[in-house]
PDB file of C-alpha atoms in Angstrom:
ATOM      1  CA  UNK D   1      70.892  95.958 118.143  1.00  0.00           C
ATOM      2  CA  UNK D   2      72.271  97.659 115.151  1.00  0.00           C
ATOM      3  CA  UNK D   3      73.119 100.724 117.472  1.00  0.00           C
ATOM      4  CA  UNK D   4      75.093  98.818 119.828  1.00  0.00           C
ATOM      5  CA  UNK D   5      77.336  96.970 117.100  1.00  0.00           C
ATOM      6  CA  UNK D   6      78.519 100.268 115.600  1.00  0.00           C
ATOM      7  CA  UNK D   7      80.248 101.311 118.330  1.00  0.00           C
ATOM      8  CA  UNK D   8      82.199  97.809 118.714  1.00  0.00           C
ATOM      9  CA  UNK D   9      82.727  96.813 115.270  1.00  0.00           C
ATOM     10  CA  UNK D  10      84.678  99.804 113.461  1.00  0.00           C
ATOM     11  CA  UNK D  11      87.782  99.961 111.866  1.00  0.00           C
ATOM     12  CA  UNK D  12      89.587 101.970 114.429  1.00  0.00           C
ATOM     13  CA  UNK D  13      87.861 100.188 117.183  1.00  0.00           C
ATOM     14  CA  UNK D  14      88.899  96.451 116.431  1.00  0.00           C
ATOM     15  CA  UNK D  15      91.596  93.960 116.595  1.00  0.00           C
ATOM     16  CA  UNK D  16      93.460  96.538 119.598  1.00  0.00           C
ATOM     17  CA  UNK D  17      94.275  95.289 123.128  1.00  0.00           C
ATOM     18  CA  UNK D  18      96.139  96.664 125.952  1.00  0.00           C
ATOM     19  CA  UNK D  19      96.952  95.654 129.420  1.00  0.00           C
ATOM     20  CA  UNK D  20      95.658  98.141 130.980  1.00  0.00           C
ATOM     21  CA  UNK D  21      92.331  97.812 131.503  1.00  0.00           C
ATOM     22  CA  UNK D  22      90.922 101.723 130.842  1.00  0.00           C
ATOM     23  CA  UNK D  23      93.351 102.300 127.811  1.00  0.00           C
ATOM     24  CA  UNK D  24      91.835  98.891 126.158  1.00  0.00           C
ATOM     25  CA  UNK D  25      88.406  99.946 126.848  1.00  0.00           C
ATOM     26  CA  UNK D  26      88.782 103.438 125.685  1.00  0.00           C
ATOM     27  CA  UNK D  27      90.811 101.842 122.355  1.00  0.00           C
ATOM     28  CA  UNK D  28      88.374  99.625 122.128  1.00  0.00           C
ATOM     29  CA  UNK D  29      84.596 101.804 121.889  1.00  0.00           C
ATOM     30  CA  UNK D  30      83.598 104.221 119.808  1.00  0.00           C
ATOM     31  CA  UNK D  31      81.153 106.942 120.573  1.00  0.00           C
ATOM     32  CA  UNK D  32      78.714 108.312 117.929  1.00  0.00           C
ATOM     33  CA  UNK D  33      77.227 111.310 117.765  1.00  0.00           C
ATOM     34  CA  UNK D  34      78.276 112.919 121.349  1.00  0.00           C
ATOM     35  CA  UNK D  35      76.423 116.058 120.938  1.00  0.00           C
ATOM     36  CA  UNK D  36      73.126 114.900 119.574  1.00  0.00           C
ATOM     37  CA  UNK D  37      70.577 114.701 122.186  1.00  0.00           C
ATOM     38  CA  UNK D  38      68.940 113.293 119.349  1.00  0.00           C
ATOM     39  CA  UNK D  39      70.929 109.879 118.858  1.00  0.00           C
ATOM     40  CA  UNK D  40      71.616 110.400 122.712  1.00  0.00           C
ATOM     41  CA  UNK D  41      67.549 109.556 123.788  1.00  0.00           C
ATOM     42  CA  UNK D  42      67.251 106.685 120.766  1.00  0.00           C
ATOM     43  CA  UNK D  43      70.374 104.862 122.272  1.00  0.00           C
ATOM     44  CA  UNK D  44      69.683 105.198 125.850  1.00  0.00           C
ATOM     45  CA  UNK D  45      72.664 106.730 126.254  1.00  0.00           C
ATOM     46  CA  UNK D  46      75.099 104.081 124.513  1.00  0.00           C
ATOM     47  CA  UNK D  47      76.177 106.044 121.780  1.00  0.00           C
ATOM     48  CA  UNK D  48      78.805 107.203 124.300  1.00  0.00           C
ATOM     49  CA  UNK D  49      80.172 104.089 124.586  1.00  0.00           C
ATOM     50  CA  UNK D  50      83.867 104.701 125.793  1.00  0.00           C
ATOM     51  CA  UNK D  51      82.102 106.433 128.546  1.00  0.00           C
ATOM     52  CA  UNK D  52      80.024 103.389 129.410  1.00  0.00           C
ATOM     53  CA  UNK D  53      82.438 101.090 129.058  1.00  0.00           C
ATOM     54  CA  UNK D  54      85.289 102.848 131.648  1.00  0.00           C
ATOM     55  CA  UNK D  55      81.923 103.537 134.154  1.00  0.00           C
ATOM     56  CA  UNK D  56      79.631 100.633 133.761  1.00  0.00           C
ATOM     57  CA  UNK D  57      77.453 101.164 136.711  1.00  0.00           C
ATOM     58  CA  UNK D  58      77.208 105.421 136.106  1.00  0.00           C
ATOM     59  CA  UNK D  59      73.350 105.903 134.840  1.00  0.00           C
ATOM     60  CA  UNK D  60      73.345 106.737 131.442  1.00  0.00           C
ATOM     61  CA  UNK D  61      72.270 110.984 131.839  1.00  0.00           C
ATOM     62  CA  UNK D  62      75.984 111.854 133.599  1.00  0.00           C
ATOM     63  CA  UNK D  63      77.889 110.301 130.569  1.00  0.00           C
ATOM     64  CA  UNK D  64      77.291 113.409 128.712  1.00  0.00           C
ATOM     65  CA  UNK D  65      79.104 115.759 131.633  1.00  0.00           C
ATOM     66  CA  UNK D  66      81.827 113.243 132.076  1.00  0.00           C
ATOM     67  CA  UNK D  67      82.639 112.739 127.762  1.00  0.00           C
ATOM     68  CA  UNK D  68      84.843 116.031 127.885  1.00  0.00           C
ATOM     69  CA  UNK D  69      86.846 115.063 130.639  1.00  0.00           C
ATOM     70  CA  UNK D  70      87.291 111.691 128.983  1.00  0.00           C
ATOM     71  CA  UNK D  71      88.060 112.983 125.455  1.00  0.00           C
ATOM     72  CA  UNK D  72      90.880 115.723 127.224  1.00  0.00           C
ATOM     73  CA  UNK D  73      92.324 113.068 129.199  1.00  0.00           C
ATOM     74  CA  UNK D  74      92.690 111.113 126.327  1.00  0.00           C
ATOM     75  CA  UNK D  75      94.334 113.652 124.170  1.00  0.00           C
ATOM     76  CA  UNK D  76      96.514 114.508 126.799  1.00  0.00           C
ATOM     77  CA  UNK D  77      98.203 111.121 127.500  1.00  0.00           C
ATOM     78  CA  UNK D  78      97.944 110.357 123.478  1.00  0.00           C
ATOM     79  CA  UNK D  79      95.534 107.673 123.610  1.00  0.00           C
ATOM     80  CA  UNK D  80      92.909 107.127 120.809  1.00  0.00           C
ATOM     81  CA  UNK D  81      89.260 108.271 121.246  1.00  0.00           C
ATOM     82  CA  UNK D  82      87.153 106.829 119.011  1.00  0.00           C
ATOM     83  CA  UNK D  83      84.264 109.090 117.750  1.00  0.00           C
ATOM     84  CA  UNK D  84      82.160 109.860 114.639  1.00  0.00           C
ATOM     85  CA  UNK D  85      80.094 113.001 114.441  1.00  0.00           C
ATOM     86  CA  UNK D  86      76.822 111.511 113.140  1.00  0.00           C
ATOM     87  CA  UNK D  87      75.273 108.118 113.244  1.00  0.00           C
ATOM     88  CA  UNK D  88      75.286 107.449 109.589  1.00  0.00           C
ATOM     89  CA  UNK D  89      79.097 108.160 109.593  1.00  0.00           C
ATOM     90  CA  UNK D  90      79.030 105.481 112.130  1.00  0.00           C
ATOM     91  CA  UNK D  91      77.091 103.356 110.003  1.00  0.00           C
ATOM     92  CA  UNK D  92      79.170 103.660 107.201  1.00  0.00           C
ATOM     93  CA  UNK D  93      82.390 102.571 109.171  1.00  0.00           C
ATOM     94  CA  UNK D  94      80.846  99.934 110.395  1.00  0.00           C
ATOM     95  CA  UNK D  95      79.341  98.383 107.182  1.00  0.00           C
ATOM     96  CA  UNK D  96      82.541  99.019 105.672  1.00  0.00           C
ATOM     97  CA  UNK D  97      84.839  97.260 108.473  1.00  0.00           C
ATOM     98  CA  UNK D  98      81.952  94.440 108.006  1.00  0.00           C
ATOM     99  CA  UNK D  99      82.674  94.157 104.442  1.00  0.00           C
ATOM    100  CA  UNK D 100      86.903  94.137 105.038  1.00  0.00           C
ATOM    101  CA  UNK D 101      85.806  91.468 107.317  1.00  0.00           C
ATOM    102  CA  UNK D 102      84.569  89.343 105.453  1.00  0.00           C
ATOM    103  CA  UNK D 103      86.960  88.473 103.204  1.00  0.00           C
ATOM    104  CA  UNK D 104      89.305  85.537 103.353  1.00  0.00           C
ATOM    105  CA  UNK D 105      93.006  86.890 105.224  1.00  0.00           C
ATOM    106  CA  UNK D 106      95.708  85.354 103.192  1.00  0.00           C
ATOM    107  CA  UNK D 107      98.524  83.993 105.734  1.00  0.00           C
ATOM    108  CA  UNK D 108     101.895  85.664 105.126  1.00  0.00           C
TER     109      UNK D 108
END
């Protein structure tokens, strides 16, 4: 569960939306740890989530040849890819975006 949840709920993951439907799901995932094989086997392959998300129905062992591609594309239309190098980076963000969460927003 936990490894699912960290690549939603991050600070540069949330509260974004846009119209088109592969910018807001590439603004909208996070991948962890792309080039740990490692992280790669425990996750079944989610911890590349944008790559999931824009190809639903791809199995799980091509997301690693198509995260490149993804990650070029992205920086060369200037859209935001969302990745942290290590799952307890990941962890981290997440706890923290939990904990900015859950405070009270005062109404301006």
């Amino acid at each position: 569960m936990i490894s699912s949840q960290i690549n939603h709920l991050t600070p540069d993951s949330t509260d974004k939306f846009d119209k088109n439907f592969f910018k807001h799901q590439i603004i909208t995932a996070s991948n962890v740890a792309p080039d740990s094989y490692l992280v790669f086997v425990f996750t079944g392959g989610l911890n590349l989530q944008t790559e999931h998300h824009l190809f639903p129905s791809v199995n799980h062992i091509h997301l690693r040849k198509m995260q490149p591609y993804i990650r070029d594309l992205c920086k060369k239309y200037n859209v935001q890819y969302n990745e942290t190098h290590s799952i307890w980076s990941a962890l981290k963000l997440h706890v923290q975006h939990l904990y900015n969460k859950s405070f009270i927003q005062k109404e301006e």
